[in-house]
């Protein structure tokens, strides 16, 4: 095997690229029917995919899925894959949980959408408060929409224009969150399609785990809300430092800003999300993705005092469009799935299973990293596990960006998939679902160990 003297994340560049070339060829050989299906039908889509994120998978062509159940996928070529991506959290509780599938079949006979509430809507509202805390709820279709609407409320209630977000954050395609720090100064992120406005007029960035930078941003007095995840995700994962969230709460109160907690990814943390598990106290709470078992649904809730303040504002505003809500949001299918998920799927027993499995996965991956002396680390929050191709732990978004090494991540991802294990294409994220078995976890650990052996100890392979 040819090695290059240049090292990438501790791996000789030549060795890494040889693996990438071989794994791409192996993927193509294993999936002739997928390629044929794409050749026959993909030309009708822009850039040959129904949604451009599907190009983020590091394969010669996307894997075309035939069916999924529990924590497994089967593609058109009959390849069975242990699924640890789970729709990037959208199917965190497994594909088609039985109570949700049953609710879909039942509601489908009663109609799909009518822009009016149902009895299930009333029941789902009570379940949301029982699971996540005392909030006044609204239903959206995606967490992007929910975050966008929450920010409108925050600006309405405070009369301020800016949102504080953290460098390297992700809150869906919310424009206000698309800023970053450049030598300590907030700038619009590069690469945004069709961006024509200066986002620094409505947003300011601070560093995660740096309360001094938060205070400095809030001192201007123009911040309506702090929008944050409890743990930075969709970057290389960054855990909060001790006291960070308590400090955020104090600073938000001191400077009159609302605290918005986005749990869309960190719902993996446990029953009620990171907020309930760790006793956080947001003014506005957002969660999406898997909250309705895979049916496109998001929820956002206001603490009663914030809800009352918004109602006073709403009563006095001019008549016209609010800029919030979409026609298909809060449809009866969403409520049927919300009710089924919250009452029968999002349970203490299921979270306990997920926690045990994720601990097993974390330990196995960390042992492999140590055995092969890779300069990497493994991190976990609840059912969510990531290996990061850099030393750790990471402290903020700047460090997370530096630790994201696409060439290494893409190669390892492709090698794992060819060994029957699918992880997320974004930053090596893996989820353990209630349907994930120890045998699947052990296969992933064994595949990861084999890949690391080839990258770091080729004489052993």
Short mmCIF file of C-alpha atoms in Angstrom, two decimals:
data_model
loop_
_atom_site.label_atom_id
_atom_site.label_comp_id
_atom_site.label_asym_id
_atom_site.label_seq_id
_atom_site.Cartn_x
_atom_site.Cartn_y
_atom_site.Cartn_z
CA UNK A 1 0.00 0.00 0.00
CA UNK A 2 1.39 3.43 -0.93
CA UNK A 3 1.64 6.01 1.84
CA UNK A 4 2.16 9.75 1.55
CA UNK A 5 4.23 11.58 4.13
CA UNK A 6 1.42 14.13 4.57
CA UNK A 7 -0.80 13.22 7.51
CA UNK A 8 -4.54 13.89 7.76
CA UNK A 9 -6.02 13.34 11.22
CA UNK A 10 -3.07 11.07 11.98
CA UNK A 11 -3.47 8.99 8.80
CA UNK A 12 -1.00 9.06 5.88
CA UNK A 13 -2.76 10.77 2.99
CA UNK A 14 -1.86 8.08 0.47
CA UNK A 15 -3.23 5.33 2.70
CA UNK A 16 -6.46 7.26 3.22
CA UNK A 17 -7.00 7.90 -0.49
CA UNK A 18 -6.26 4.30 -1.40
CA UNK A 19 -9.00 3.20 0.98
CA UNK A 20 -11.41 5.80 -0.42
CA UNK A 21 -10.82 4.61 -3.99
CA UNK A 22 -11.24 0.96 -3.11
CA UNK A 23 -14.40 1.51 -1.03
CA UNK A 24 -16.03 3.59 -3.77
CA UNK A 25 -15.44 0.80 -6.28
CA UNK A 26 -16.76 -1.80 -3.83
CA UNK A 27 -19.92 0.25 -3.22
CA UNK A 28 -20.58 0.47 -6.95
CA UNK A 29 -20.10 -3.28 -7.46
CA UNK A 30 -22.58 -4.04 -4.67
CA UNK A 31 -25.34 -1.80 -6.05
CA UNK A 32 -25.94 -2.24 -9.80
CA UNK A 33 -29.73 -2.03 -9.41
CA UNK A 34 -29.49 1.24 -7.48
CA UNK A 35 -27.37 2.72 -10.25
CA UNK A 36 -29.78 1.44 -12.90
CA UNK A 37 -32.75 2.97 -11.10
CA UNK A 38 -30.96 6.32 -10.83
CA UNK A 39 -29.91 6.19 -14.48
CA UNK A 40 -33.54 5.57 -15.46
CA UNK A 41 -35.22 8.21 -13.31
CA UNK A 42 -32.86 10.68 -11.67
CA UNK A 43 -32.60 12.98 -14.69
CA UNK A 44 -36.00 14.44 -13.84
CA UNK A 45 -34.55 15.94 -10.64
CA UNK A 46 -32.32 18.97 -10.30
CA UNK A 47 -28.76 17.65 -10.06
CA UNK A 48 -30.22 14.10 -10.12
CA UNK A 49 -31.50 14.04 -6.51
CA UNK A 50 -34.94 14.93 -5.08
CA UNK A 51 -33.30 17.09 -2.37
CA UNK A 52 -29.73 18.30 -2.61
CA UNK A 53 -28.72 17.04 0.85
CA UNK A 54 -28.89 13.54 -0.62
CA UNK A 55 -25.61 14.38 -2.37
CA UNK A 56 -23.86 14.69 0.98
CA UNK A 57 -23.48 10.91 1.28
CA UNK A 58 -19.87 10.05 0.29
CA UNK A 59 -20.79 7.38 -2.25
CA UNK A 60 -20.50 7.30 -6.06
CA UNK A 61 -24.31 7.37 -6.21
CA UNK A 62 -26.95 7.52 -3.45
CA UNK A 63 -28.06 4.22 -1.96
CA UNK A 64 -31.64 3.69 -3.16
CA UNK A 65 -33.74 2.33 -0.30
CA UNK A 66 -36.34 -0.38 -0.87
CA UNK A 67 -37.67 -0.60 2.67
CA UNK A 68 -36.83 0.05 6.31
CA UNK A 69 -38.02 -1.41 9.58
CA UNK A 70 -36.79 -0.94 13.12
CA UNK A 71 -33.08 -0.15 12.87
CA UNK A 72 -32.39 -1.75 9.47
CA UNK A 73 -32.52 -0.65 5.85
CA UNK A 74 -32.64 -2.79 2.73
CA UNK A 75 -31.62 -1.26 -0.59
CA UNK A 76 -32.77 -2.16 -4.10
CA UNK A 77 -29.93 -4.63 -4.44
CA UNK A 78 -30.96 -6.51 -1.31
CA UNK A 79 -28.08 -5.26 0.84
CA UNK A 80 -29.15 -5.26 4.50
CA UNK A 81 -27.74 -2.38 6.50
CA UNK A 82 -27.74 -1.67 10.24
CA UNK A 83 -29.03 1.90 10.37
CA UNK A 84 -27.39 4.19 12.93
CA UNK A 85 -28.23 7.36 10.96
CA UNK A 86 -31.99 6.89 11.39
CA UNK A 87 -32.88 9.74 9.08
CA UNK A 88 -30.47 12.09 10.91
CA UNK A 89 -32.70 11.77 14.03
CA UNK A 90 -36.01 11.87 12.14
CA UNK A 91 -36.43 8.14 12.85
CA UNK A 92 -34.58 8.09 16.17
CA UNK A 93 -37.17 5.73 17.66
CA UNK A 94 -36.77 3.34 14.72
CA UNK A 95 -38.40 3.14 11.32
CA UNK A 96 -42.20 2.90 11.50
CA UNK A 97 -42.72 2.28 15.22
CA UNK A 98 -45.74 0.02 15.52
CA UNK A 99 -47.98 2.51 17.43
CA UNK A 100 -47.20 5.24 14.90
CA UNK A 101 -47.83 2.99 11.87
CA UNK A 102 -51.14 1.96 13.42
CA UNK A 103 -52.11 5.60 14.03
CA UNK A 104 -51.29 6.50 10.42
CA UNK A 105 -53.47 3.70 9.03
CA UNK A 106 -56.37 4.71 11.28
CA UNK A 107 -56.16 8.43 10.53
CA UNK A 108 -55.74 7.87 6.78
CA UNK A 109 -59.31 6.58 6.69
CA UNK A 110 -60.54 9.81 8.32
CA UNK A 111 -58.77 12.36 6.15
CA UNK A 112 -55.28 13.78 5.88
CA UNK A 113 -55.68 17.53 6.40
CA UNK A 114 -58.50 19.97 7.09
CA UNK A 115 -56.96 22.93 9.00
CA UNK A 116 -59.15 22.25 12.03
CA UNK A 117 -58.36 20.57 15.36
CA UNK A 118 -59.24 17.02 16.35
CA UNK A 119 -59.72 15.28 19.67
CA UNK A 120 -56.23 13.85 19.23
CA UNK A 121 -54.93 17.43 19.07
CA UNK A 122 -56.29 18.09 22.55
CA UNK A 123 -54.72 14.91 23.86
CA UNK A 124 -51.38 15.64 22.17
CA UNK A 125 -51.20 19.07 23.81
CA UNK A 126 -51.52 17.55 27.28
CA UNK A 127 -48.90 14.92 26.41
CA UNK A 128 -46.47 17.59 25.19
CA UNK A 129 -46.69 19.43 28.50
CA UNK A 130 -46.34 16.17 30.41
CA UNK A 131 -43.19 15.25 28.48
CA UNK A 132 -41.47 18.63 28.12
CA UNK A 133 -42.88 20.96 30.76
CA UNK A 134 -45.35 23.81 31.16
CA UNK A 135 -45.50 25.57 27.80
CA UNK A 136 -48.23 26.94 25.55
CA UNK A 137 -47.77 24.96 22.34
CA UNK A 138 -47.92 25.53 18.60
CA UNK A 139 -47.40 22.93 15.87
CA UNK A 140 -45.18 23.34 12.82
CA UNK A 141 -43.98 20.99 10.11
CA UNK A 142 -40.22 21.38 10.53
CA UNK A 143 -37.94 22.61 13.30
CA UNK A 144 -36.71 25.29 10.89
CA UNK A 145 -40.24 26.70 10.82
CA UNK A 146 -40.60 26.35 14.60
CA UNK A 147 -37.36 28.25 15.25
CA UNK A 148 -38.33 30.92 12.76
CA UNK A 149 -41.73 31.43 14.39
CA UNK A 150 -40.22 31.45 17.89
CA UNK A 151 -37.86 34.23 16.85
CA UNK A 152 -40.77 36.31 15.57
CA UNK A 153 -42.46 35.97 18.94
CA UNK A 154 -39.27 36.92 20.78
CA UNK A 155 -38.87 40.05 18.69
CA UNK A 156 -42.52 40.94 19.13
CA UNK A 157 -42.39 40.56 22.91
CA UNK A 158 -39.07 42.35 23.48
CA UNK A 159 -39.24 44.97 20.73
CA UNK A 160 -35.65 44.11 19.81
CA UNK A 161 -34.24 42.99 16.47
CA UNK A 162 -31.26 40.69 17.04
CA UNK A 163 -30.82 37.04 17.95
CA UNK A 164 -27.68 35.71 19.60
CA UNK A 165 -26.49 32.37 18.20
CA UNK A 166 -23.33 30.40 18.74
CA UNK A 167 -20.48 30.17 16.29
CA UNK A 168 -20.83 26.92 14.33
CA UNK A 169 -24.45 26.35 15.38
CA UNK A 170 -27.20 24.80 13.30
CA UNK A 171 -30.92 25.49 13.68
CA UNK A 172 -32.21 24.37 10.31
CA UNK A 173 -32.30 26.81 7.43
CA UNK A 174 -33.16 29.78 9.66
CA UNK A 175 -31.45 32.72 7.99
CA UNK A 176 -30.81 34.49 11.29
CA UNK A 177 -28.64 31.62 12.49
CA UNK A 178 -26.42 31.71 9.39
CA UNK A 179 -23.70 33.89 10.89
CA UNK A 180 -20.27 33.03 12.25
CA UNK A 181 -17.28 34.60 13.94
CA UNK A 182 -14.34 35.80 11.86
CA UNK A 183 -11.52 36.93 14.13
CA UNK A 184 -14.06 37.78 16.80
CA UNK A 185 -16.42 39.68 14.49
CA UNK A 186 -19.87 38.46 13.41
CA UNK A 187 -20.14 37.94 9.64
CA UNK A 188 -22.64 36.33 7.29
CA UNK A 189 -21.65 32.74 6.57
CA UNK A 190 -20.16 32.24 3.13
CA UNK A 191 -21.81 29.94 0.62
CA UNK A 192 -25.46 30.80 1.28
CA UNK A 193 -27.48 30.48 -1.92
CA UNK A 194 -29.07 33.71 -3.14
CA UNK A 195 -28.18 35.62 0.02
CA UNK A 196 -28.81 39.35 -0.58
CA UNK A 197 -29.10 40.85 2.91
CA UNK A 198 -26.51 41.46 5.61
CA UNK A 199 -27.46 39.00 8.34
CA UNK A 200 -25.35 40.82 10.92
CA UNK A 201 -28.12 43.41 11.07
CA UNK A 202 -30.36 40.86 12.81
CA UNK A 203 -27.92 38.40 14.41
CA UNK A 204 -24.79 38.33 16.54
CA UNK A 205 -22.54 35.34 17.20
CA UNK A 206 -20.79 34.30 20.40
CA UNK A 207 -18.68 31.27 21.29
CA UNK A 208 -20.34 28.28 22.96
CA UNK A 209 -19.09 27.75 26.53
CA UNK A 210 -17.85 31.37 26.69
CA UNK A 211 -20.14 33.38 28.97
CA UNK A 212 -17.93 36.46 28.65
CA UNK A 213 -18.58 36.57 24.90
CA UNK A 214 -22.31 36.17 25.57
CA UNK A 215 -22.30 39.04 28.06
CA UNK A 216 -20.42 41.26 25.63
CA UNK A 217 -23.01 40.57 22.90
CA UNK A 218 -25.94 41.21 25.24
CA UNK A 219 -24.57 44.48 26.60
CA UNK A 220 -25.58 46.28 23.40
CA UNK A 221 -29.20 45.90 24.54
CA UNK A 222 -30.55 44.90 21.12
CA UNK A 223 -30.76 41.10 21.53
CA UNK A 224 -34.30 39.72 21.64
CA UNK A 225 -33.33 36.09 22.21
CA UNK A 226 -30.51 33.63 22.72
CA UNK A 227 -31.11 30.65 20.42
CA UNK A 228 -29.09 27.59 21.37
CA UNK A 229 -28.96 23.85 21.44
CA UNK A 230 -28.10 22.38 24.86
CA UNK A 231 -25.23 20.55 23.14
CA UNK A 232 -23.71 21.77 19.89
CA UNK A 233 -24.59 19.26 17.16
CA UNK A 234 -24.45 19.16 13.38
CA UNK A 235 -20.89 20.22 13.93
CA UNK A 236 -18.40 17.99 15.66
CA UNK A 237 -20.32 17.59 18.92
CA UNK A 238 -19.47 20.00 21.75
CA UNK A 239 -20.74 19.36 25.27
CA UNK A 240 -21.59 22.28 27.58
CA UNK A 241 -19.07 23.20 30.26
CA UNK A 242 -20.21 22.97 33.87
CA UNK A 243 -22.29 26.02 34.73
CA UNK A 244 -22.66 27.21 31.15
CA UNK A 245 -26.42 26.76 30.90
CA UNK A 246 -27.03 28.25 34.32
CA UNK A 247 -24.94 31.22 33.23
CA UNK A 248 -26.95 31.59 30.02
CA UNK A 249 -30.16 31.68 32.03
CA UNK A 250 -28.78 34.36 34.37
CA UNK A 251 -27.49 36.52 31.52
CA UNK A 252 -30.72 36.26 29.53
CA UNK A 253 -32.69 37.40 32.56
CA UNK A 254 -30.22 40.17 33.42
CA UNK A 255 -30.32 41.68 29.93
CA UNK A 256 -33.99 41.08 29.15
CA UNK A 257 -33.48 38.53 26.37
CA UNK A 258 -35.55 35.37 25.95
CA UNK A 259 -33.80 32.00 26.10
CA UNK A 260 -34.81 29.61 23.30
CA UNK A 261 -33.67 25.98 23.67
CA UNK A 262 -33.71 23.98 20.42
CA UNK A 263 -33.84 20.26 21.31
CA UNK A 264 -34.29 18.98 17.76
CA UNK A 265 -31.11 16.87 17.93
CA UNK A 266 -30.62 16.66 21.69
CA UNK A 267 -33.97 14.95 22.27
CA UNK A 268 -31.63 11.94 22.28
CA UNK A 269 -30.52 13.01 25.77
CA UNK A 270 -33.38 11.30 27.59
CA UNK A 271 -37.08 11.53 28.35
CA UNK A 272 -38.05 15.19 27.98
CA UNK A 273 -34.80 16.03 26.20
CA UNK A 274 -31.70 17.62 27.68
CA UNK A 275 -33.88 20.37 29.15
CA UNK A 276 -35.81 18.05 31.45
CA UNK A 277 -32.92 15.67 32.18
CA UNK A 278 -30.64 18.53 33.27
CA UNK A 279 -33.21 20.96 34.63
CA UNK A 280 -32.82 23.81 32.13
CA UNK A 281 -35.29 26.69 32.19
CA UNK A 282 -35.95 28.10 28.69
CA UNK A 283 -38.53 30.77 27.87
CA UNK A 284 -39.25 29.04 24.56
CA UNK A 285 -38.77 25.34 23.78
CA UNK A 286 -38.40 23.84 20.28
CA UNK A 287 -38.22 20.22 19.15
CA UNK A 288 -38.78 18.55 15.79
CA UNK A 289 -37.58 15.58 13.73
CA UNK A 290 -38.60 12.44 15.67
CA UNK A 291 -41.21 14.02 17.97
CA UNK A 292 -44.02 12.40 15.93
CA UNK A 293 -42.18 9.16 15.16
CA UNK A 294 -40.96 10.25 11.72
CA UNK A 295 -44.08 12.09 10.49
CA UNK A 296 -42.84 15.62 9.56
CA UNK A 297 -43.70 17.55 12.71
CA UNK A 298 -42.17 20.13 15.02
CA UNK A 299 -43.47 21.86 18.12
CA UNK A 300 -42.62 25.11 19.82
CA UNK A 301 -43.85 26.21 23.20
CA UNK A 302 -43.92 29.44 25.20
CA UNK A 303 -43.71 29.68 28.98
CA UNK A 304 -47.04 31.03 30.27
CA UNK A 305 -45.62 34.49 31.02
CA UNK A 306 -44.17 34.75 27.51
CA UNK A 307 -47.44 33.49 26.01
CA UNK A 308 -49.36 36.19 27.90
CA UNK A 309 -46.95 38.90 26.74
CA UNK A 310 -47.32 37.73 23.16
CA UNK A 311 -51.10 37.68 23.40
CA UNK A 312 -51.03 41.31 24.56
CA UNK A 313 -48.82 42.19 21.62
CA UNK A 314 -50.98 40.22 19.21
CA UNK A 315 -54.15 41.95 20.36
CA UNK A 316 -52.67 45.33 19.54
CA UNK A 317 -50.97 44.69 16.22
CA UNK A 318 -52.39 45.77 12.90
CA UNK A 319 -54.59 43.29 11.06
CA UNK A 320 -52.82 41.29 8.36
CA UNK A 321 -50.47 38.37 7.84
CA UNK A 322 -48.55 37.30 10.94
CA UNK A 323 -45.68 35.72 9.02
CA UNK A 324 -46.18 32.53 11.04
CA UNK A 325 -47.84 29.22 10.23
CA UNK A 326 -48.22 27.09 7.12
CA UNK A 327 -51.32 25.50 5.63
CA UNK A 328 -50.37 21.89 6.25
CA UNK A 329 -49.08 22.41 9.79
CA UNK A 330 -51.14 21.03 12.69
CA UNK A 331 -52.86 18.55 10.40
CA UNK A 332 -54.68 15.55 11.89
CA UNK A 333 -52.05 13.08 10.77
CA UNK A 334 -49.44 14.96 12.78
CA UNK A 335 -51.62 14.85 15.89
CA UNK A 336 -52.32 11.14 15.49
CA UNK A 337 -48.59 10.46 15.27
CA UNK A 338 -47.73 12.90 18.07
CA UNK A 339 -50.19 11.20 20.38
CA UNK A 340 -48.90 7.73 19.52
CA UNK A 341 -45.23 8.74 19.87
CA UNK A 342 -45.57 10.68 23.11
CA UNK A 343 -47.72 8.08 24.83
CA UNK A 344 -46.36 4.78 23.52
CA UNK A 345 -42.93 5.29 21.93
CA UNK A 346 -41.20 8.13 23.80
CA UNK A 347 -41.15 6.15 27.07
CA UNK A 348 -38.82 5.66 30.01
CA UNK A 349 -38.26 2.03 29.04
CA UNK A 350 -37.31 2.90 25.46
CA UNK A 351 -34.93 5.62 26.59
CA UNK A 352 -33.34 3.23 29.08
CA UNK A 353 -32.72 0.74 26.23
CA UNK A 354 -31.26 3.50 24.07
CA UNK A 355 -29.02 4.74 26.89
CA UNK A 356 -27.62 1.26 27.58
CA UNK A 357 -26.96 0.62 23.90
CA UNK A 358 -25.32 4.01 23.36
CA UNK A 359 -23.06 3.44 26.38
CA UNK A 360 -22.04 0.09 24.86
CA UNK A 361 -21.34 1.74 21.50
CA UNK A 362 -19.39 4.60 23.09
CA UNK A 363 -17.21 2.21 25.06
CA UNK A 364 -16.51 0.00 22.04
CA UNK A 365 -15.57 2.88 19.75
CA UNK A 366 -13.41 4.53 22.42
CA UNK A 367 -11.59 1.25 23.03
CA UNK A 368 -10.84 0.94 19.30
CA UNK A 369 -9.53 4.52 19.17
CA UNK A 370 -7.24 3.83 22.13
CA UNK A 371 -6.08 0.43 20.81
CA UNK A 372 -4.98 1.90 17.49
CA UNK A 373 -3.57 5.06 19.12
CA UNK A 374 -5.64 7.25 16.84
CA UNK A 375 -5.54 10.98 17.72
CA UNK A 376 -9.34 10.95 17.79
CA UNK A 377 -11.99 10.88 20.51
CA UNK A 378 -15.56 9.69 21.07
CA UNK A 379 -18.36 11.71 22.67
CA UNK A 380 -21.92 10.86 23.71
CA UNK A 381 -25.11 12.60 24.82
CA UNK A 382 -27.84 10.09 25.66
CA UNK A 383 -28.51 7.92 22.61
CA UNK A 384 -26.32 10.03 20.32
CA UNK A 385 -22.67 9.02 19.81
CA UNK A 386 -19.98 10.55 17.60
CA UNK A 387 -16.38 9.75 16.86
CA UNK A 388 -14.40 12.88 16.07
CA UNK A 389 -11.23 12.73 14.01
CA UNK A 390 -9.27 15.03 16.33
CA UNK A 391 -8.25 15.10 19.99
CA UNK A 392 -10.87 16.27 22.46
CA UNK A 393 -12.95 17.30 24.17
CA UNK A 394 -13.95 20.22 21.98
CA UNK A 395 -14.93 23.48 23.70
CA UNK A 396 -16.61 25.62 21.05
CA UNK A 397 -17.62 26.05 17.43
CA UNK A 398 -14.21 27.20 16.30
CA UNK A 399 -12.62 23.99 17.57
CA UNK A 400 -15.50 21.94 16.13
CA UNK A 401 -14.96 23.43 12.67
CA UNK A 402 -11.25 22.61 12.80
CA UNK A 403 -12.02 19.03 13.87
CA UNK A 404 -14.36 18.41 10.93
CA UNK A 405 -12.09 16.71 8.39
CA UNK A 406 -14.28 15.80 5.45
CA UNK A 407 -11.85 13.56 3.57
CA UNK A 408 -11.33 11.31 6.59
CA UNK A 409 -14.99 11.26 7.62
CA UNK A 410 -16.19 10.45 4.10
CA UNK A 411 -13.71 7.59 3.73
CA UNK A 412 -14.58 6.03 7.07
CA UNK A 413 -18.30 6.43 6.37
CA UNK A 414 -18.02 4.64 3.02
CA UNK A 415 -15.93 1.85 4.54
CA UNK A 416 -18.47 1.33 7.32
CA UNK A 417 -21.38 1.25 4.87
CA UNK A 418 -19.65 -1.39 2.77
CA UNK A 419 -19.40 -3.43 5.98
CA UNK A 420 -23.14 -3.08 6.57
CA UNK A 421 -23.26 -0.09 8.95
CA UNK A 422 -24.84 3.26 8.02
CA UNK A 423 -23.93 6.37 10.02
CA UNK A 424 -25.00 9.95 9.34
CA UNK A 425 -23.17 11.79 6.57
CA UNK A 426 -22.86 14.78 8.89
CA UNK A 427 -19.99 14.57 11.37
CA UNK A 428 -20.01 10.84 12.10
CA UNK A 429 -23.20 10.84 14.15
CA UNK A 430 -24.69 7.52 15.30
CA UNK A 431 -27.97 6.91 17.11
CA UNK A 432 -29.17 3.93 19.10
CA UNK A 433 -32.92 3.39 18.80
CA UNK A 434 -35.30 1.25 20.86
CA UNK A 435 -35.09 -1.27 18.01
CA UNK A 436 -31.27 -1.39 17.91
CA UNK A 437 -29.84 -4.66 19.19
CA UNK A 438 -26.53 -5.41 20.86
CA UNK A 439 -25.61 -7.51 17.82
CA UNK A 440 -25.93 -4.44 15.60
CA UNK A 441 -23.85 -2.34 17.98
CA UNK A 442 -21.16 -5.00 18.13
CA UNK A 443 -21.07 -5.22 14.30
CA UNK A 444 -20.54 -1.48 14.08
CA UNK A 445 -17.76 -1.56 16.68
CA UNK A 446 -16.08 -4.46 14.85
CA UNK A 447 -16.34 -2.64 11.50
CA UNK A 448 -14.95 0.56 13.01
CA UNK A 449 -12.08 -1.38 14.58
CA UNK A 450 -11.26 -3.01 11.23
CA UNK A 451 -11.25 0.35 9.45
CA UNK A 452 -8.99 1.90 12.07
CA UNK A 453 -6.67 -1.10 11.89
CA UNK A 454 -6.20 -0.51 8.18
CA UNK A 455 -5.71 3.23 8.58
CA UNK A 456 -3.37 3.19 11.59
CA UNK A 457 -1.91 -0.36 11.73
CA UNK A 458 -1.83 -1.71 8.15
CA UNK A 459 0.64 -4.44 9.13
CA UNK A 460 -2.17 -6.05 11.18
CA UNK A 461 -4.59 -6.32 8.24
#
